[in-house]
Structure formats: C-alpha cells, structure tokens
Amino acid sequence: MDVILLGGGHVPTQNAFMERIGLKERLRKYEGLIIGWSAGSMNCAEIVYAAPKLEGEAIWHELYETAKRVRLVVHVGS
C-alpha cells in the first residue's frame, strides 16, 4: 500500500507550499492512505480554520483552500 505522511507546522505556510508545488491537486486524486498530523491533517480538510499564530494573521477570513480529503478538521490548542 502506498502511504503519504504529512507533518505539522505552520498551516498557512504549508498550505501555500502545497499550492505552489501542485500537491493539493495531486492529493485530491490520490487513492492511497494519507496520514497527517497537526497542520498536515488540517490542510487535508475540505474547510480549515487556522487560529492566528503570527503577527498580522488576526484576520477574520483565515479559511484556506485545501486538498479536500476530509470534510472538517477543528484544531484546538496552540
């Protein structure tokens, strides 16, 4: 079985990187197992809200276009 592991990190940074390299679209079509934790799992949700962490991120519309592999991920914690 093919497996992709998506690690954690800063959600917006990872999301932008995934977009830049075309990974989101490839993940949408991927039929193997995807394991993600923290930012990796959040960027696989259909909709993700990432609480602001860095200065300047406190904007109400922090919703990101993601790989859309699962319906919803709610991240609680720091």
XYZ file of C-alpha atoms in Angstrom, residues 4-67:
64
model
C 1.817 9.669 2.253
C 2.785 11.263 5.576
C 2.029 14.947 6.073
C 3.739 16.509 9.076
C 2.840 19.504 11.164
C 3.997 23.085 11.054
C 2.513 26.474 10.285
C -0.799 25.895 8.490
C -0.687 28.891 6.085
C 2.958 28.279 5.171
C 2.377 24.585 4.480
C -0.808 25.393 2.576
C 0.970 27.902 0.331
C 3.798 25.437 -0.302
C 1.335 22.660 -1.194
C -0.354 25.027 -3.655
C 2.935 26.185 -5.185
C 4.140 22.643 -5.951
C 0.731 21.328 -7.064
C 0.439 18.908 -4.147
C -3.154 19.764 -3.222
C -4.477 18.690 -6.605
C -2.404 15.510 -6.559
C -3.675 14.639 -3.064
C -7.279 15.099 -4.245
C -6.700 12.372 -6.843
C -4.519 10.105 -4.673
C -6.110 6.758 -3.837
C -3.655 5.521 -1.211
C -3.514 6.177 2.523
C -2.760 9.694 3.756
C -1.666 10.193 7.353
C -1.447 13.746 8.608
C -0.918 15.339 11.973
C -1.426 18.916 13.064
C -1.028 21.202 10.014
C -0.766 18.158 7.741
C -4.207 16.918 8.752
C -5.683 20.417 8.714
C -4.545 21.005 5.145
C -6.400 17.842 4.084
C -9.759 19.100 5.341
C -12.413 20.414 2.997
C -12.507 23.579 5.115
C -9.959 24.596 7.721
C -9.886 27.500 10.129
C -6.403 28.167 11.431
C -6.254 30.330 14.528
C -3.813 33.218 14.073
C -0.297 32.441 15.329
C 1.897 35.120 13.795
C 1.540 38.892 13.899
C -0.703 40.101 11.107
C -2.682 36.847 10.866
C -5.579 38.023 13.045
C -7.918 38.348 10.082
C -11.472 37.004 10.270
C -11.255 35.130 6.968
C -8.428 32.730 7.796
C -10.095 29.944 5.794
C -7.834 28.097 3.398
C -8.407 26.182 0.182
C -7.056 22.714 0.973
C -6.589 19.256 -0.505
